[in-house]
Coordinates of C-alpha atoms and ligand atoms in Angstrom, one line a residue:
X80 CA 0.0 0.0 0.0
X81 CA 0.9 3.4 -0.6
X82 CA 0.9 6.3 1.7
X83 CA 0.3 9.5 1.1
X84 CA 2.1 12.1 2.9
X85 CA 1.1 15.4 3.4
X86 CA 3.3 18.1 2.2
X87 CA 4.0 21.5 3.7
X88 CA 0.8 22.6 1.5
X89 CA -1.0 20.4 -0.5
X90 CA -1.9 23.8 -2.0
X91 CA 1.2 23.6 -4.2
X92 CA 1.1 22.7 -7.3
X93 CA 3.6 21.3 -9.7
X94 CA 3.9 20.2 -13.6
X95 CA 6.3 17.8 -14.9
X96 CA 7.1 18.0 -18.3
X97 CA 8.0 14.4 -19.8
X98 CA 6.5 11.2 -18.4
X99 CA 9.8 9.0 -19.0
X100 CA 11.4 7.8 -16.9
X101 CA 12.6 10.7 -15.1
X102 CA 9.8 12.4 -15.0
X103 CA 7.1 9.6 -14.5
X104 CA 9.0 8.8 -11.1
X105 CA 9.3 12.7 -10.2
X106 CA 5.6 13.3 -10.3
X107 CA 4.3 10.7 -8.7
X108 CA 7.2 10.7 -6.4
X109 CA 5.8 14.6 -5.5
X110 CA 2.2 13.2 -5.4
X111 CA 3.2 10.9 -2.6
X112 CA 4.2 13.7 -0.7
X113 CA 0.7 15.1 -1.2
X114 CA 1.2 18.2 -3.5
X115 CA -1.1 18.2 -6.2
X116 CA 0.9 17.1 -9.5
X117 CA 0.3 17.5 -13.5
X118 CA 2.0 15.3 -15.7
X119 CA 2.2 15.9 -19.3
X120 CA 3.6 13.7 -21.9
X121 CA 3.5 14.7 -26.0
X122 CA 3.9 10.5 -27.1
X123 CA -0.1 10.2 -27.2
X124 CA 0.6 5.9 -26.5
X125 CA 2.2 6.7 -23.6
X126 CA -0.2 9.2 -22.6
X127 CA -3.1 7.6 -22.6
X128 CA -1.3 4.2 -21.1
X129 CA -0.7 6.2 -18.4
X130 CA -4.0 8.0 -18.0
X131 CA -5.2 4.8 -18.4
X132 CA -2.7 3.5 -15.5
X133 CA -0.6 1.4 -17.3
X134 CA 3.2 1.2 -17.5
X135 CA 4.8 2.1 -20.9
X136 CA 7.6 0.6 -19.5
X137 CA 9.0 -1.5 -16.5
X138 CA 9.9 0.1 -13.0
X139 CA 9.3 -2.2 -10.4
X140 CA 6.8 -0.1 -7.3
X141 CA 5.8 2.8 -10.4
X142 CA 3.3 0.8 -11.3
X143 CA 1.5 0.7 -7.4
X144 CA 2.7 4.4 -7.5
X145 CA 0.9 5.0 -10.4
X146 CA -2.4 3.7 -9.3
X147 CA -2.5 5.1 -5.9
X148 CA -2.2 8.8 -7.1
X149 CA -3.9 8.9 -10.2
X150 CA -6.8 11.2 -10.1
X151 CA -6.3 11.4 -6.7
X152 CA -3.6 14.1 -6.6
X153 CA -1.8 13.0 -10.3
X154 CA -3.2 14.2 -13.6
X155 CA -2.3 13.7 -16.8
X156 CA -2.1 16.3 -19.6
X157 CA -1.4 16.0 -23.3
X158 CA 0.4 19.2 -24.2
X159 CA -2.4 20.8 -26.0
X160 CA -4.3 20.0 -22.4
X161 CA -1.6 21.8 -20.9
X162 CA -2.2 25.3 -20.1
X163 CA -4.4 25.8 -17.4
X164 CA -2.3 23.4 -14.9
X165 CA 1.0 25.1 -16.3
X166 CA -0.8 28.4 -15.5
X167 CA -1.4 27.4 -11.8
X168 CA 1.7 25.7 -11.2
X169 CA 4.4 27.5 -8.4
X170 CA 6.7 24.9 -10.1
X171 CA 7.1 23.2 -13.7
X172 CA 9.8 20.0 -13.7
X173 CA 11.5 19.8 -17.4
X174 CA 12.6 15.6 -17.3
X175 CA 12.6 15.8 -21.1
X176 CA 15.2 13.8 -23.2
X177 CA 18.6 15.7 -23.8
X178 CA 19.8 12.7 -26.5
X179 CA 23.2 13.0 -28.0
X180 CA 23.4 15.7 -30.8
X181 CA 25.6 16.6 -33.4
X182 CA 29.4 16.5 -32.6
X183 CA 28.3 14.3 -29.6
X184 CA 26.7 17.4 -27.7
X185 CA 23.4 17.4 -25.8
X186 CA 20.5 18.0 -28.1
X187 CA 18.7 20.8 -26.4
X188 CA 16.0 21.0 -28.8
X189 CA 13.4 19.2 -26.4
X190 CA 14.3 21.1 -23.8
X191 CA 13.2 24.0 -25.3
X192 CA 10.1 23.2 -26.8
X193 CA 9.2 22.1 -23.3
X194 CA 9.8 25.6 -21.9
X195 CA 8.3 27.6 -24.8
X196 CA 5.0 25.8 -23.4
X197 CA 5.4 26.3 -20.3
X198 CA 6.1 30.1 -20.9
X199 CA 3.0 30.8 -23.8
X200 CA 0.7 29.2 -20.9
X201 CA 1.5 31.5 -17.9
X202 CA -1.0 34.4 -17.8
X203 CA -1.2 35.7 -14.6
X204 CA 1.4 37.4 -12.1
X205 CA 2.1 34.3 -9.9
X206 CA 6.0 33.4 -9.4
X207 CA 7.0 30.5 -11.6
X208 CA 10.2 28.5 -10.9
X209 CA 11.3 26.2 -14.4
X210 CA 13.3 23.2 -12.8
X211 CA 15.3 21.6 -15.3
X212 CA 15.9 18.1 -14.2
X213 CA 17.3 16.7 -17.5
X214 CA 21.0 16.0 -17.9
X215 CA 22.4 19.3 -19.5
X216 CA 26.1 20.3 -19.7
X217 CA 27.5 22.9 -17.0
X218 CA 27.3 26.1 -18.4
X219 CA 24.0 25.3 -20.2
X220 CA 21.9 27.1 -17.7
X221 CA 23.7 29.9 -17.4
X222 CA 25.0 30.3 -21.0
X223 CA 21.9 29.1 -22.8
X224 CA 19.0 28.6 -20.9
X225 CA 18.8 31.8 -18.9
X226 CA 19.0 34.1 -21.9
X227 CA 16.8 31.9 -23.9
X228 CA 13.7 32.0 -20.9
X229 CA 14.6 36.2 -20.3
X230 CA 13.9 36.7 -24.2
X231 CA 10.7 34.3 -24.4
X232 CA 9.0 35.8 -21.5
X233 CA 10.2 39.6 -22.1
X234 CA 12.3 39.5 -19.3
X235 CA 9.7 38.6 -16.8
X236 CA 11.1 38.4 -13.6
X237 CA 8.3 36.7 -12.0
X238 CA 9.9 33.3 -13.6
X239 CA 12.4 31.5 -11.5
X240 CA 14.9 29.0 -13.3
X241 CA 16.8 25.9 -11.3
X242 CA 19.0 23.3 -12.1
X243 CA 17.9 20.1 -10.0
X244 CA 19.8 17.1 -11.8
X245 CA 18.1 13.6 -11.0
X246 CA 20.4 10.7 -9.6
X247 CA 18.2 7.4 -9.9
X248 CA 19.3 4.7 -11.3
X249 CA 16.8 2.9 -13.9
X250 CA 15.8 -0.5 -12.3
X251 CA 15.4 1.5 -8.5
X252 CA 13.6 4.7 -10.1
X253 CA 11.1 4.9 -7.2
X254 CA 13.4 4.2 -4.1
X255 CA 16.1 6.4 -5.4
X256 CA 13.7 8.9 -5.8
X257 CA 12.1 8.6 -2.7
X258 CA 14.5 7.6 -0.5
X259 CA 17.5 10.1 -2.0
X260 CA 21.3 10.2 -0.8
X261 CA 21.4 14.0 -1.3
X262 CA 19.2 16.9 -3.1
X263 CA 21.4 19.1 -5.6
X264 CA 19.9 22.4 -6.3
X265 CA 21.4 24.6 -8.6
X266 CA 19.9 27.8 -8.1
X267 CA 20.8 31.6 -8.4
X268 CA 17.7 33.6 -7.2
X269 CA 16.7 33.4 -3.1
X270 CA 12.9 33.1 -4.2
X271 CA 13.5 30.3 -6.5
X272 CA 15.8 28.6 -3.5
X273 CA 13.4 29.0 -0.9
X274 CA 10.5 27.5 -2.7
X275 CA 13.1 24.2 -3.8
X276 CA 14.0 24.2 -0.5
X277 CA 10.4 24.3 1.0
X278 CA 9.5 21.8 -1.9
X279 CA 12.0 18.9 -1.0
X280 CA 12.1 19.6 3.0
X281 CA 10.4 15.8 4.0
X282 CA 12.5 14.3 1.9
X283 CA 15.0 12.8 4.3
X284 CA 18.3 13.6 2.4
X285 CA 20.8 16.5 2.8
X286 CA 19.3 19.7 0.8
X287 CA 22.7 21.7 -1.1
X288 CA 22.3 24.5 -3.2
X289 CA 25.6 25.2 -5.4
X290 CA 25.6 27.9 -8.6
X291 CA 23.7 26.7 -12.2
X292 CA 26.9 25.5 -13.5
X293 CA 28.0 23.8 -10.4
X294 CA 24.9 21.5 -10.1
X295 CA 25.3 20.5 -13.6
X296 CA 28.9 18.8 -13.5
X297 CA 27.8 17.2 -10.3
X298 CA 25.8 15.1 -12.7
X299 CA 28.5 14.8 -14.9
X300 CA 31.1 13.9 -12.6
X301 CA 28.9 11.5 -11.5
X302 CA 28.3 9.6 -14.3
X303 CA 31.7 9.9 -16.1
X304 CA 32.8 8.4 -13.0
X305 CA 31.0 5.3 -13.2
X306 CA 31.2 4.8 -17.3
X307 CA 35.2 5.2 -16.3
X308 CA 35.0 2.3 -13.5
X309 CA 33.1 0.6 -16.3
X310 CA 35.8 1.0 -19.0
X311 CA 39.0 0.7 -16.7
X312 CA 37.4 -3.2 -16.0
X313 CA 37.0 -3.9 -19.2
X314 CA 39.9 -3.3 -20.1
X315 CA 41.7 -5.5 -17.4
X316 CA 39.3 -8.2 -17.8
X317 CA 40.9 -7.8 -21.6
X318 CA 44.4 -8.0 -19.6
X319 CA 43.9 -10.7 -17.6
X320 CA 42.2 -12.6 -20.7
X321 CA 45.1 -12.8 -22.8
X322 CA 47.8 -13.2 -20.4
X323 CA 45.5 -16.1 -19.7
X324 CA 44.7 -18.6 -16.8
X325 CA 43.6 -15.5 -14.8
X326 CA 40.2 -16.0 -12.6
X327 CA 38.3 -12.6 -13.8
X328 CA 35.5 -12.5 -12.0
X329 CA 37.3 -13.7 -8.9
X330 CA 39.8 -11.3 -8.9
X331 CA 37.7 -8.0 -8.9
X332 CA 35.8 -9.6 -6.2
X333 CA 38.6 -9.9 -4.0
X334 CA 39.7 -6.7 -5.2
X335 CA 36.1 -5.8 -3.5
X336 CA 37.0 -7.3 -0.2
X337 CA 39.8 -4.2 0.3
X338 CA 38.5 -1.9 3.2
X339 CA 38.7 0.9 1.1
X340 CA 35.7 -0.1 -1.0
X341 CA 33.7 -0.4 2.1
X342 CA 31.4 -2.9 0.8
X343 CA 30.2 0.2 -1.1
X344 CA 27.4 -0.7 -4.3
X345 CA 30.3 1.1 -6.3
X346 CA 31.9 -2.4 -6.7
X347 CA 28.9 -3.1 -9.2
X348 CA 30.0 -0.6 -11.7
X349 CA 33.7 -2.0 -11.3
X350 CA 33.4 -5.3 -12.7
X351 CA 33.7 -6.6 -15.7
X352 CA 31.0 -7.1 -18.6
X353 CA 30.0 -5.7 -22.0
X354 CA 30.3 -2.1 -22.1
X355 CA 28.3 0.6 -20.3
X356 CA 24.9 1.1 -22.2
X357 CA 21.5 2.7 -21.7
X358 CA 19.8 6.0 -22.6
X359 CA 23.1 7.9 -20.2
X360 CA 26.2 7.1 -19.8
X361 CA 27.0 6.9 -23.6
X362 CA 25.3 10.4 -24.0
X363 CA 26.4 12.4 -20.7
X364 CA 30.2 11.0 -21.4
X365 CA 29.7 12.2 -25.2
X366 CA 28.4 15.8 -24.1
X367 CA 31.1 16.1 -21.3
X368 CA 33.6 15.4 -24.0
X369 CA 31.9 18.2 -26.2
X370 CA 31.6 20.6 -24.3
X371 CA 35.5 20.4 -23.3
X372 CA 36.4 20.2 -26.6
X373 CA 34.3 23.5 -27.3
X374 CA 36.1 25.3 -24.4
X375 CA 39.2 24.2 -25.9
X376 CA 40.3 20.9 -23.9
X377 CA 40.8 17.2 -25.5
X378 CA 39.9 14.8 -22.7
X379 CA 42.3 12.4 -23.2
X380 CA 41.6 9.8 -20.3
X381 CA 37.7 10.3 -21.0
X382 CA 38.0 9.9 -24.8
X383 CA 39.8 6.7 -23.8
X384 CA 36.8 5.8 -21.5
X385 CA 34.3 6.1 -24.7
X386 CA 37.0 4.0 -27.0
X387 CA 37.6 1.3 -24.7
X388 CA 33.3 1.2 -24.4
X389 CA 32.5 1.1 -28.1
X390 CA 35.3 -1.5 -29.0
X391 CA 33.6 -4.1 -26.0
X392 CA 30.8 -5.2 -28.4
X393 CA 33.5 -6.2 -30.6
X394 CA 36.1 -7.3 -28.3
X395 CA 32.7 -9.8 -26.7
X396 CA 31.9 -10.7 -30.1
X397 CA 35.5 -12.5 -31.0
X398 CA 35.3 -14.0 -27.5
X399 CA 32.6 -15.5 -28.4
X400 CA 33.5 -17.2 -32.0
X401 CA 36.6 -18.3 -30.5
X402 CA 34.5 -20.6 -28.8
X403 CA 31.3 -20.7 -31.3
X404 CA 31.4 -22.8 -34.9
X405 CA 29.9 -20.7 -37.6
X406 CA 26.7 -23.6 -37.9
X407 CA 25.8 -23.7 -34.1
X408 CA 22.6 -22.2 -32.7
X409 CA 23.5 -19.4 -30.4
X410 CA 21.3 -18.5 -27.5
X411 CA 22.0 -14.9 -26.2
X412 CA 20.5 -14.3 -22.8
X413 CA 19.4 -11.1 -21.8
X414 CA 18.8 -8.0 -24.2
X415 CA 17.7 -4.8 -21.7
X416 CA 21.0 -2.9 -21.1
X417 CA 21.0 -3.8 -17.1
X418 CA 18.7 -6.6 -15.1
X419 CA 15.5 -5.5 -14.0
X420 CA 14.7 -2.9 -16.7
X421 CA 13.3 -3.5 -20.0
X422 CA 15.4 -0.4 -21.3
X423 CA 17.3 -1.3 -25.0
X424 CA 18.4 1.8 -25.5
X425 CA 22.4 1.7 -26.5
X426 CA 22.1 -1.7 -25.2
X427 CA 25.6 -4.0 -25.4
X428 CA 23.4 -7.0 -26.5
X429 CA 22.4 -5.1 -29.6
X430 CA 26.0 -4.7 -31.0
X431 CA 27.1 -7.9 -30.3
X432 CA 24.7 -9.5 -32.0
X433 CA 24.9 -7.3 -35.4
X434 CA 29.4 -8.1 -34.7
X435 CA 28.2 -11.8 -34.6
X436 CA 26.0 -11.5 -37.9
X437 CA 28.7 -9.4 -39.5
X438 CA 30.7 -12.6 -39.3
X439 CA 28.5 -14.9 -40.3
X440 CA 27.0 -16.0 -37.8
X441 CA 23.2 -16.6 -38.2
X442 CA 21.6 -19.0 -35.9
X443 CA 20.7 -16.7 -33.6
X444 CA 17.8 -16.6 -30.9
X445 CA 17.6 -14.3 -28.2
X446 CA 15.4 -14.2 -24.8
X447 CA 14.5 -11.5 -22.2
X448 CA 12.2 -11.5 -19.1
X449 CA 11.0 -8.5 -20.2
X450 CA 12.7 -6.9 -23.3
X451 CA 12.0 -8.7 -26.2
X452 CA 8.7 -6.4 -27.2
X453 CA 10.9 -3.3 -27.0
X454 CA 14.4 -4.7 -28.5
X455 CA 12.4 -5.6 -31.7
X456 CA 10.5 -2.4 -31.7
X457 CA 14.1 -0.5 -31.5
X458 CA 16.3 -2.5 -33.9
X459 CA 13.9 -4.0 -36.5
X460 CA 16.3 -4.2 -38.4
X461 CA 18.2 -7.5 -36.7
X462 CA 16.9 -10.2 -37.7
X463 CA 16.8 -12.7 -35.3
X464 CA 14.4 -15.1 -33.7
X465 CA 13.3 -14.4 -30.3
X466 CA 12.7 -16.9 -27.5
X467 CA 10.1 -16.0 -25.2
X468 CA 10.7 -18.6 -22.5
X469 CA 13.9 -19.6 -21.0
X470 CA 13.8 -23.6 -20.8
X471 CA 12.9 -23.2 -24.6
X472 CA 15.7 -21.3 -25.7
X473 CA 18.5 -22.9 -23.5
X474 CA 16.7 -26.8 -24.9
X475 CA 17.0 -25.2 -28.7
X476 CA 20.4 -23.6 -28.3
X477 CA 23.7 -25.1 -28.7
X478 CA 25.3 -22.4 -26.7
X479 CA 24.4 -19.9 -24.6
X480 CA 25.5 -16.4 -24.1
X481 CA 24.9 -14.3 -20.9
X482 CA 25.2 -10.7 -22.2
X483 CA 22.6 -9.4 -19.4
X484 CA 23.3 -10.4 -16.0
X485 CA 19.3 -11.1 -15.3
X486 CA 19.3 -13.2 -11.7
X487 CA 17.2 -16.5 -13.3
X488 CA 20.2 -17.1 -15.7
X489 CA 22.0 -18.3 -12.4
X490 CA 19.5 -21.2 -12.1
X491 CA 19.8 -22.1 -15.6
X492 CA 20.9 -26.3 -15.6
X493 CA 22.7 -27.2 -18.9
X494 CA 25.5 -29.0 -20.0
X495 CA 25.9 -27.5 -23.0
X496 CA 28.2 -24.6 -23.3
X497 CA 27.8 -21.1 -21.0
X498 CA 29.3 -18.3 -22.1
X499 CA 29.1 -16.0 -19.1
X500 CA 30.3 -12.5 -21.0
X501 CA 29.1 -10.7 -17.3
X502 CA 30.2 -13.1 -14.6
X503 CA 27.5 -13.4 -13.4
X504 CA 27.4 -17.2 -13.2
X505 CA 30.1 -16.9 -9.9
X506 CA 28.9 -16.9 -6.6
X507 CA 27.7 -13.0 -5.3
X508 CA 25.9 -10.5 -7.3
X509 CA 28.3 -10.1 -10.1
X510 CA 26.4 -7.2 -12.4
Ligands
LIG608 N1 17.0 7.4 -17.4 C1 17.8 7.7 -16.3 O1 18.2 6.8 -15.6 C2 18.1 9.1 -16.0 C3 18.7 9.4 -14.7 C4 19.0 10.8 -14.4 C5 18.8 11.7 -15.4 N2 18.3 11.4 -16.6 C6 18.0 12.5 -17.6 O2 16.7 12.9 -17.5 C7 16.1 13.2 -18.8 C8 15.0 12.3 -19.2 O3 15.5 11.0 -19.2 P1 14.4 9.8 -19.3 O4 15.2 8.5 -19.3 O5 13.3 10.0 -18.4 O6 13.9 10.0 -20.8 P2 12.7 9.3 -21.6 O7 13.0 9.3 -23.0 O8 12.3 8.1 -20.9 O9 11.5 10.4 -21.3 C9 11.4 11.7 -21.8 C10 10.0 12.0 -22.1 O10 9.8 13.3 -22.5 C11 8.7 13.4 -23.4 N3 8.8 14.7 -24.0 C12 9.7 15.3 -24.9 N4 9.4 16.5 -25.2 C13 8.3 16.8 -24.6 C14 7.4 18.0 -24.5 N5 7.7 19.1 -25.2 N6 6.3 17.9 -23.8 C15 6.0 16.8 -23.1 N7 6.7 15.6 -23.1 C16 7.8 15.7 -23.8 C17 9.1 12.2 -24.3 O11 8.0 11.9 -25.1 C18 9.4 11.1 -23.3 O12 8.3 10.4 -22.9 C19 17.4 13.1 -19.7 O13 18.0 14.4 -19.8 C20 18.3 12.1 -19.0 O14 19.6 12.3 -19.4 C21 17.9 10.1 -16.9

């Protein structure tokens, strides 16, 4: 069951801009706090699936989420629907994509659609603060955003403008959103501040305000970080692989044991596998390396970071035919880009399999708990078959391929060959 808790006021009123991921988990995240939330989504399937309260995709405790607050305190608006709730709102939420542009950069070009709307639908006098939680490059806020809101609304200084960059990881959307490590707010007026503040003050989770620019390369920081843990294990498990008669997987996980990692989560991210993949890391890494090329730095050890991730498909793919004939059928296991999310986005299972048909290799079936439907929606162009039931496609196959580290692969009982390309066969988590 869902509780509701009351907010400061349940008077306040908030839009969110995008029901993705992001922004599906922010509103209802702020309706369980009891402030009265509008969601509104331009996809029209999506919207209506969730007016509706389905899913349009998989986030395990959204779904309860969803059907607690809807009509309750939630609403959902198509954009044309929009006005009235943008109108009334003390804050709008932008959790619209920011997907990787030309040259690598962010594409801003949702962005500001999404705050064009919001700014032909406010009327009246009340004070406005635009919160952009999508991932945009420091100095975006200040160098582009700010100026672009001050000429749109003819300098109206009744509209506040935040950065508030989102932390949850895909697979734990709801608990990372409601149970947060810390609140970034990057903010520049006291008004807009004080409402942010007042906004997030039940949340149990240090509040910091820094400057626009600031708040933004905290989220950069944060994921190059990780897509660099990522890389740096690939490329020793590529090491240790051709020096040979190394244990990978054990290795790292007595690597783990070291004080210093403190039994952290961290350790998940530095493990071996098949590259970092997903609707983030490939972009954010991209857009850091853009901008610093645009403000006249070459990133060399991040530049290395994107390499070493776009050669892994490849570098998974020979693995595999070293151990693979031409004729056999090939089971791969797992297509989502991480276990428990049906997100294909950039997904490593994807590239591997269009490495292994580039070679020849045609007998290929794949299987998903959850991420067939949206894998063949994404890449209609492989052609594969698709398995929709484990015990089938591990009886058809002649060899299997882990490429997502989904828990029930660990139960799988075969004697025919296991390639394992995340570790995740060993004892412990793996990834
Ligand atoms: N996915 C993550 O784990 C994650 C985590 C932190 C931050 N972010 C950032 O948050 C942002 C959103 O990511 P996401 O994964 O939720 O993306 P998403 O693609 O799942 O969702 C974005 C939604 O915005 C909608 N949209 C676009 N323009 C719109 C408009 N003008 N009006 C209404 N709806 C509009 C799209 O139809 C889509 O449903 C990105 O900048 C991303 O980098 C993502």
């Amino acid at each position: 069951m869902e509780t509701t808790i009351i907010g400061w006021s349940s008077g306040v009123k908030i839009s969110v801009f995008g029901l993705g991921f992001v922004g599906l988990t922010t509103a209802l995240g702020f309706s369980r706090k009891g402030y009265t939330v509008y969601g509104i989504e331009k996809d029209e399937r999506k919207m209506v699936a969730i007016k509706n309260g389905k899913m349009p995709f998989m986030e395990s405790g959204l779904d309860k989420a969803l059907n607690a607050y809807l009509e309750k305190n939630f609403y959902v608006r198509s954009v044309q629907e929009a006005k009235e709730a943008l109108n009334d709102s003390d804050c709008v939420f932008f959790c619209v994509g920011t997907p990787c542009g030309s040259s690598g950069a962010a594409d801003l070009s949702h962005l500001k659609t999404a705050i064009d709307q919001a700014i032909c639908s406010f009327t009246n006098d009340k004070f406005h603060v635009l919160v952009i939680k999508s991932t945009i490059p420091p100095s975006t806020t200040s160098e582009i955003i700010v100026p672009y809101v001050r000429e749109k609304a003819k300098d109206n200084r009744s509209i506040g403008i935040a950065n508030n960059p989102e932390f949850l990881r895909e697979g734990y959307c709801w608990n990372d959103f409601c149970s947060p490590d810390r609140i970034v707010i990057g903010v520049e007026d006291k008004k807009s501040e004080e409402i942010l503040r007042e906004l997030y003050r039940s949340f149990d989770a240090p509040i910091l305000s820094v400057n626009y620019s600031t708040a933004e390369f905290i989220k950069y920081l944060s994921n190059s970080v990780l897509a660099t843990m990522i890389s740096y294990a690939n490329e020793m498990s590529i090491i240790a692989d051709l020096i040979g008669n190394i244990d990978v997987a054990n290795a790292f996980k007595i690597l783990h044991m070291d004080k210093r990692w403190n039994n952290c989560s961290m350790t998940s991210y530095f493990y071996p596998g098949c590259g970092y993949g997903g609707y983030c890391l490939p972009k954010d890494t991209e857009a850091l390396r853009a901008i610093s090329k645009a403000k006249g730095f070459d990133p060399l050890i991040l530049s290395q970071v994107i390499k070493t991730n776009e050669n892994m498909p490849a570098k998974v793919a020979q693995m595999i035919m070293k151990k693979v004939n031409k004729t056999d059928k090939i089971g791969i296991l797992g297509l989502s880009f991480k276990p428990n999310s049906d997100d294909v986005r950039e997904t490593p299972s994807a590239k591997i399999i269009e490495e292994l048909q580039k070679a020849g290799y045609e007998n290929i079936t794949a299987y998903d708990p959850v991420a067939v439907d949206n894998f063949m929606i994404e890449y209609p162009s492989i052609a594969i078959e698709f398995s929709r039931d484990l015990c089938d496609i591990v009886r058809v196959s002649d060899c299997l391929v882990i490429v997502t580290g989904w828990r029930e692969f660990k139960s799988i009982k075969t004697s025919k060959t296991i390639i394992d390309c995340r570790y995740c066969m060993v004892d412990g988590d793996g990834r």
